[in-house]
Coordinates of C-alpha atoms and ligand atoms in Angstrom, one line a residue:
M847 CA 0.0 0.1 -0.3
N848 CA 1.3 3.5 -1.0
P849 CA 2.5 4.9 2.2
S850 CA 0.8 7.8 2.7
V851 CA -2.2 6.2 3.1
V852 CA -0.9 4.0 5.4
S853 CA -0.3 6.9 7.4
I854 CA -4.4 8.7 7.0
S855 CA -5.7 5.3 7.5
R856 CA -3.4 5.0 11.1
R857 CA -4.3 8.8 11.7
L858 CA -7.8 7.9 11.2
V859 CA -8.0 5.1 13.9
C860 CA -5.6 7.1 16.2
S861 CA -8.2 10.1 16.1
L862 CA -10.9 7.6 16.4
L863 CA -10.2 5.7 19.3
L864 CA -8.5 8.2 20.9
T865 CA -6.3 5.9 23.0
A866 CA -2.8 5.6 23.4
C867 CA -1.1 4.5 20.0
A868 CA 2.7 5.2 19.6
I869 CA 2.9 6.4 16.1
P870 CA 5.9 8.9 16.2
G871 CA 4.4 12.0 15.3
L872 CA 0.6 11.6 16.1
A873 CA 1.3 12.4 20.4
Q874 CA -1.2 15.7 20.0
E875 CA -3.9 12.9 18.5
V876 CA -3.7 10.6 21.6
K877 CA -4.9 11.9 25.5
K878 CA -2.8 12.5 27.8
Q879 CA -2.8 11.0 30.9
N880 CA -3.1 13.2 34.1
I881 CA -0.1 12.8 36.4
V882 CA 1.2 14.5 39.8
L883 CA 4.5 14.7 40.3
I884 CA 4.9 15.0 44.6
A885 CA 8.5 16.0 44.8
T886 CA 10.0 14.9 48.4
G887 CA 13.6 16.0 48.5
G888 CA 16.6 13.8 47.4
T889 CA 19.5 13.1 45.9
I890 CA 16.9 14.1 42.8
A891 CA 16.6 17.4 44.5
G892 CA 20.5 17.9 45.5
A893 CA 23.5 19.7 44.3
G894 CA 27.1 19.9 44.5
A895 CA 29.6 22.3 44.2
S896 CA 31.0 21.2 41.4
S897 CA 30.3 19.1 37.7
A898 CA 32.5 16.1 39.1
N899 CA 31.1 15.9 42.7
I900 CA 29.2 12.8 41.8
G901 CA 28.8 12.0 46.1
V902 CA 29.4 15.4 48.1
Y903 CA 26.6 17.3 47.6
Q904 CA 23.7 18.7 49.1
A905 CA 20.9 16.8 48.9
A906 CA 17.4 17.7 49.1
V907 CA 18.0 21.7 47.7
V908 CA 15.7 22.2 44.4
A909 CA 12.2 23.0 44.7
V910 CA 10.2 20.4 42.3
D911 CA 9.6 23.2 39.6
K912 CA 13.5 23.6 38.9
I913 CA 13.5 19.7 38.5
M914 CA 10.4 19.3 36.6
A915 CA 12.0 22.0 34.2
A916 CA 15.0 20.3 32.9
V917 CA 12.8 17.4 31.7
P918 CA 10.6 19.5 29.2
E919 CA 10.3 15.8 27.9
I920 CA 7.7 15.0 30.6
H921 CA 4.9 17.4 28.9
T922 CA 5.2 15.6 25.8
I923 CA 3.7 12.0 27.6
A924 CA 2.1 13.5 30.1
N925 CA -0.1 16.8 31.4
V926 CA 2.5 16.4 34.9
K927 CA 1.9 19.0 37.8
G928 CA 4.2 19.5 40.1
E929 CA 4.0 20.0 44.6
Q930 CA 6.0 20.4 46.9
I931 CA 4.8 17.9 49.8
F932 CA 8.7 17.5 51.6
Q933 CA 11.9 18.5 51.3
I934 CA 14.4 16.5 52.6
G935 CA 17.0 13.8 52.7
S936 CA 14.8 10.4 52.8
H937 CA 16.5 9.6 56.1
N938 CA 14.7 12.2 57.4
F939 CA 11.5 10.6 56.8
T940 CA 9.4 9.5 59.5
N941 CA 6.1 7.2 60.3
D942 CA 4.2 10.2 60.5
R943 CA 5.7 11.6 57.0
L944 CA 4.8 8.3 55.9
L945 CA 0.9 8.8 56.8
Q946 CA 1.2 12.2 55.7
L947 CA 2.2 11.4 51.8
A948 CA 0.5 8.4 52.4
R949 CA -2.9 10.3 52.9
R950 CA -2.0 13.0 50.1
V951 CA -1.5 10.0 48.2
T952 CA -4.9 8.3 48.6
E953 CA -6.9 12.2 48.1
L954 CA -5.7 12.4 44.8
L955 CA -6.1 9.1 43.3
K956 CA -9.4 9.9 44.4
S957 CA -10.3 12.9 41.7
E958 CA -11.4 11.6 38.3
G959 CA -8.5 14.8 36.7
V960 CA -5.3 12.5 38.6
D961 CA -4.5 9.4 36.2
G962 CA -1.2 8.8 38.6
I963 CA 1.5 10.0 40.5
V964 CA 4.9 10.4 40.3
I965 CA 6.9 10.7 43.7
T966 CA 10.9 11.7 43.9
H967 CA 12.1 10.9 46.4
G968 CA 15.5 10.2 48.3
T969 CA 17.0 6.5 47.3
D970 CA 18.2 6.0 51.2
T971 CA 14.8 4.5 52.5
L972 CA 12.5 5.1 48.8
E973 CA 12.3 1.1 49.4
E974 CA 10.1 1.6 53.1
T975 CA 8.4 4.0 51.4
S976 CA 7.3 2.3 47.8
Y977 CA 5.8 -0.5 50.4
F978 CA 4.0 1.9 52.3
L979 CA 2.3 3.1 49.8
N980 CA 2.2 -0.4 48.4
L981 CA 0.1 -1.5 51.2
T982 CA -2.0 1.7 52.1
V983 CA -3.5 3.6 49.0
K984 CA -6.5 1.9 48.0
S985 CA -6.4 3.3 44.3
N986 CA -5.7 0.9 41.3
K987 CA -3.8 4.1 39.3
P988 CA -0.6 4.1 38.8
V989 CA 1.8 5.8 41.5
V990 CA 5.6 5.4 40.4
M991 CA 8.3 6.5 42.4
L992 CA 12.0 7.5 41.8
G993 CA 15.2 9.1 42.7
S994 CA 18.9 10.0 41.7
M995 CA 22.3 8.6 43.0
R996 CA 23.1 11.3 41.9
P997 CA 22.6 15.2 41.6
G998 CA 21.2 17.4 38.4
T999 CA 24.7 19.2 38.6
A1000 CA 27.0 16.5 38.4
L1001 CA 28.3 14.9 34.9
S1002 CA 25.8 12.2 34.3
A1003 CA 23.1 12.9 36.4
D1004 CA 20.7 9.9 36.7
G1005 CA 17.4 12.0 37.3
P1006 CA 16.4 13.2 34.5
L1007 CA 16.1 10.4 32.5
N1008 CA 14.7 7.9 36.2
L1009 CA 12.3 10.9 36.5
Y1010 CA 11.0 10.8 32.1
N1011 CA 10.8 7.1 32.2
A1012 CA 8.8 6.9 35.8
V1013 CA 6.4 9.7 33.5
A1014 CA 6.1 7.3 31.2
V1015 CA 5.1 4.3 32.8
A1016 CA 3.1 6.3 35.0
A1017 CA 1.3 7.1 32.0
S1018 CA 0.6 3.7 30.6
K1019 CA -1.9 1.4 30.6
E1020 CA -0.1 -0.9 31.8
A1021 CA 1.2 0.3 35.2
V1022 CA -2.6 0.1 36.5
G1023 CA -3.1 -2.2 39.1
K1024 CA 0.2 -3.4 39.4
G1025 CA 1.0 -1.6 42.8
T1026 CA 3.3 1.1 43.2
L1027 CA 6.1 1.2 41.4
V1028 CA 9.9 1.9 41.2
V1029 CA 11.9 3.1 38.4
M1030 CA 15.3 3.4 38.7
N1031 CA 18.1 2.4 36.0
D1032 CA 15.8 2.1 33.0
E1033 CA 14.3 -0.8 35.4
I1034 CA 10.6 -1.2 36.6
H1035 CA 10.5 -3.0 39.9
S1036 CA 7.9 -3.7 42.6
A1037 CA 7.9 -1.7 45.6
R1038 CA 7.5 -5.1 47.4
D1039 CA 10.8 -6.6 45.9
V1040 CA 12.5 -3.9 45.6
T1041 CA 16.0 -2.7 47.9
K1042 CA 18.8 -0.7 47.3
T1043 CA 21.7 -3.0 47.5
N1044 CA 24.7 0.6 46.8
A1045 CA 25.1 3.0 48.2
T1046 CA 26.6 4.6 45.6
R1047 CA 26.7 2.9 42.3
V1048 CA 23.3 3.8 39.8
D1049 CA 22.8 0.8 39.3
T1050 CA 21.5 -0.3 43.1
F1051 CA 18.1 -1.1 43.0
K1052 CA 17.5 -4.5 42.5
S1053 CA 14.5 -6.9 43.3
P1054 CA 15.3 -10.7 44.0
Y1055 CA 13.3 -11.8 41.4
G1056 CA 14.0 -9.8 38.8
P1057 CA 12.3 -6.4 38.0
L1058 CA 9.0 -6.6 36.3
G1059 CA 9.8 -4.7 33.4
L1060 CA 11.8 -2.2 31.4
V1061 CA 11.4 1.4 30.0
V1062 CA 12.9 1.4 26.6
E1063 CA 12.8 4.7 24.7
G1064 CA 10.2 6.3 26.7
Q1065 CA 7.3 2.8 26.9
A1066 CA 6.8 0.7 29.5
R1067 CA 7.4 -3.1 28.9
F1068 CA 6.0 -5.2 31.1
Y1069 CA 7.3 -8.8 31.0
R1070 CA 5.4 -9.9 34.7
A1071 CA 2.9 -9.3 37.7
P1072 CA 3.4 -9.4 41.1
I1073 CA 0.7 -11.7 42.7
R1074 CA 1.2 -11.5 46.7
P1075 CA -1.7 -8.6 47.6
H1076 CA -1.0 -5.1 47.3
T1077 CA -2.7 -2.0 46.9
V1078 CA -6.7 -2.0 46.8
Q1079 CA -6.2 -5.5 47.6
S1080 CA -4.8 -4.9 51.4
E1081 CA -6.6 -5.5 55.0
F1082 CA -4.9 -1.6 56.2
D1083 CA -7.0 0.9 56.2
L1084 CA -5.6 4.0 56.6
D1085 CA -8.5 5.8 58.1
K1086 CA -8.4 3.9 60.5
I1087 CA -4.8 4.6 61.3
Q1088 CA -4.2 7.6 63.5
A1089 CA -0.4 6.9 64.2
L1090 CA 2.0 3.8 63.4
P1091 CA 3.0 1.4 66.7
Q1092 CA 6.3 1.5 67.4
V1093 CA 8.1 -1.3 65.6
D1094 CA 12.0 -1.6 65.6
I1095 CA 14.8 -3.3 64.7
A1096 CA 17.7 -4.6 66.1
Y1097 CA 21.2 -6.1 64.4
G1098 CA 22.5 -9.7 64.3
Y1099 CA 26.1 -10.1 64.5
Q1100 CA 28.9 -12.2 66.8
N1101 CA 29.4 -11.4 70.2
M1102 CA 25.9 -9.5 70.1
S1103 CA 24.1 -8.9 73.2
R1104 CA 20.8 -8.0 74.9
A1105 CA 21.8 -4.1 75.5
A1106 CA 20.4 -3.1 72.2
Y1107 CA 16.7 -5.1 72.8
D1108 CA 16.1 -4.5 76.2
A1109 CA 17.4 -0.7 75.6
L1110 CA 14.2 -0.8 73.0
V1111 CA 11.2 -2.1 74.2
A1112 CA 12.1 0.2 77.6
S1113 CA 11.8 2.8 75.0
G1114 CA 8.5 1.9 74.5
A1115 CA 9.0 -0.6 71.0
K1116 CA 5.7 -3.1 70.9
A1117 CA 7.7 -5.4 68.7
I1118 CA 11.6 -5.9 67.1
I1119 CA 12.5 -7.7 64.0
H1120 CA 15.9 -9.3 64.7
A1121 CA 17.5 -9.0 61.8
G1122 CA 19.2 -12.2 62.5
V1123 CA 22.3 -13.9 61.0
G1124 CA 22.0 -16.1 57.8
G1125 CA 18.5 -17.5 57.6
G1126 CA 17.3 -15.2 61.0
S1127 CA 20.1 -16.7 63.5
V1128 CA 19.4 -16.7 67.1
P1129 CA 23.3 -16.9 69.6
E1130 CA 21.7 -19.8 72.0
Y1131 CA 22.4 -17.3 74.9
M1132 CA 20.0 -14.7 73.3
V1133 CA 16.9 -16.9 73.3
G1134 CA 16.7 -16.1 77.2
P1135 CA 16.9 -12.6 76.7
L1136 CA 14.4 -12.4 73.9
N1137 CA 12.1 -15.0 75.8
E1138 CA 12.4 -12.6 78.4
I1139 CA 11.1 -9.1 76.3
R1140 CA 7.7 -11.4 74.6
G1141 CA 6.9 -11.7 77.9
K1142 CA 6.4 -8.2 78.7
G1143 CA 4.4 -8.1 75.6
V1144 CA 6.8 -7.7 73.2
F1145 CA 7.0 -9.0 69.5
V1146 CA 9.8 -10.6 68.6
V1147 CA 10.7 -12.2 65.1
R1148 CA 13.3 -12.9 63.0
A1149 CA 14.2 -11.8 59.6
T1150 CA 17.6 -11.7 57.5
R1151 CA 20.8 -9.2 57.8
T1152 CA 21.6 -11.3 54.4
G1153 CA 19.6 -9.2 52.1
S1154 CA 17.4 -11.4 50.3
G1155 CA 16.4 -15.1 51.1
V1156 CA 13.0 -17.0 53.4
V1157 CA 12.9 -17.4 57.3
I1158 CA 11.9 -20.6 57.7
R1159 CA 10.2 -21.1 60.8
N1160 CA 11.3 -23.2 63.2
N1161 CA 14.3 -23.8 61.3
S1162 CA 17.2 -23.2 64.0
V1163 CA 14.9 -22.0 66.9
K1164 CA 11.4 -23.0 68.2
D1165 CA 9.3 -20.1 67.1
D1166 CA 6.2 -22.1 68.0
A1167 CA 7.6 -22.8 71.5
N1168 CA 9.2 -19.2 72.3
D1169 CA 5.2 -17.7 70.2
W1170 CA 8.2 -15.6 68.2
L1171 CA 6.9 -14.8 64.6
V1172 CA 8.9 -15.5 61.5
V1173 CA 9.1 -12.9 57.9
D1174 CA 8.6 -14.7 55.4
D1175 CA 10.8 -13.1 52.5
Q1176 CA 11.0 -9.6 53.7
N1177 CA 14.3 -7.5 54.3
P1178 CA 13.6 -6.1 58.2
Q1179 CA 13.3 -2.7 57.2
K1180 CA 10.2 -3.7 54.8
A1181 CA 9.1 -6.1 57.9
R1182 CA 9.2 -3.1 60.4
L1183 CA 6.5 -0.8 58.3
L1184 CA 4.4 -4.6 57.3
L1185 CA 4.1 -5.6 61.1
A1186 CA 3.2 -1.6 61.8
L1187 CA 0.3 -1.6 59.6
A1188 CA -0.5 -5.6 61.3
L1189 CA -0.1 -4.8 64.9
T1190 CA -3.1 -1.9 64.1
K1191 CA -5.5 -4.8 63.2
T1192 CA -4.2 -7.8 65.5
T1193 CA -1.9 -8.6 67.9
D1194 CA -3.0 -12.4 67.8
T1195 CA 0.0 -14.0 66.4
K1196 CA -1.2 -16.5 64.7
E1197 CA -3.1 -13.9 62.8
L1198 CA 0.5 -11.7 62.5
Q1199 CA 2.2 -14.6 60.7
K1200 CA -0.1 -15.1 58.6
I1201 CA 0.5 -11.3 57.6
F1202 CA 3.6 -11.8 56.9
L1203 CA 3.3 -15.3 55.1
K1204 CA 1.0 -13.6 52.7
Y1205 CA 1.9 -10.3 51.5
Ligands
LIG1786 N1 20.8 10.7 51.3 C1 19.6 10.9 50.2 C2 18.8 10.8 50.7 O1 18.4 9.4 50.5 C3 20.1 9.5 49.4 C4 19.8 9.9 47.9 O2 18.7 10.5 47.9 O3 20.1 8.8 46.9 O4 17.1 11.2 50.5

């Protein structure tokens, strides 16, 4: 067929259907999604003294309108509106800020005029915020988080492309119903699984089971989908939560002592995640002290400090007899958030264990 006839008929189909039609040059005929970009700070909002400062810079100083202005390409794929909720490094996130962010995302997504959310965030605790949103935001609309490892002032800054890719994913139909997503370094990860694995490298975000997909030339390509419950299937209800119960983490190592655990109990912890060695092992001399803590009503949860893998109930320790819990494969920092939410629903050990195995 004559190429101009092909082009005219494609234009006709696209304008009739008004669907996302990925034919170059026809962008003006595609209905653009309305995306709200919520900025929270982090390195993506950072600035260094010179372009050679890759790892020495001040985080959380560049405002959302400047971050957006650096990537005008986002407006070719979506209508993007910026909103500055915080201007902090992600190590400064607290439970209260998490709740504030989750409530704002939920409120925005209730509006028919909002099709998706993109959130810029420091990379240090991005996995925690994204997991929390994955468990609490009651919407199928895309929520996509991103950050950067290098400030915008650095040579080969990674923020601009991460932002462009995140907007592309948030505007894609394929991202609907997949829970909170994290887009970094051209990869799309599930918030449930993703973790920061390296302090400085650009390819730091990894998921033990691999990414869900890739972003190629501004197009989201999914190859798998999460199956653990999230967002609309989750039982956790932000409307019923005023504050999160105190859940803390203590690290396992050779010659560890009970001091940190006792201090956490004294400070009001309702549960302690033991980030144990290997499969969540506990030194024999710590079993007694941890049972004393359990006797005070504080939950003891075995996790692993290895970064991935399952902690098996009753493997090297008698969890049933001790009335302790184990995580499934959640890392300690994600287990902390899941348990804090779970404790707003139940304080029954069996029910809490089911929640760990379900989510
Ligand atoms: N400290 C920064 C933060 O998490 C690091 C980053 O954004 O990469 O806010």
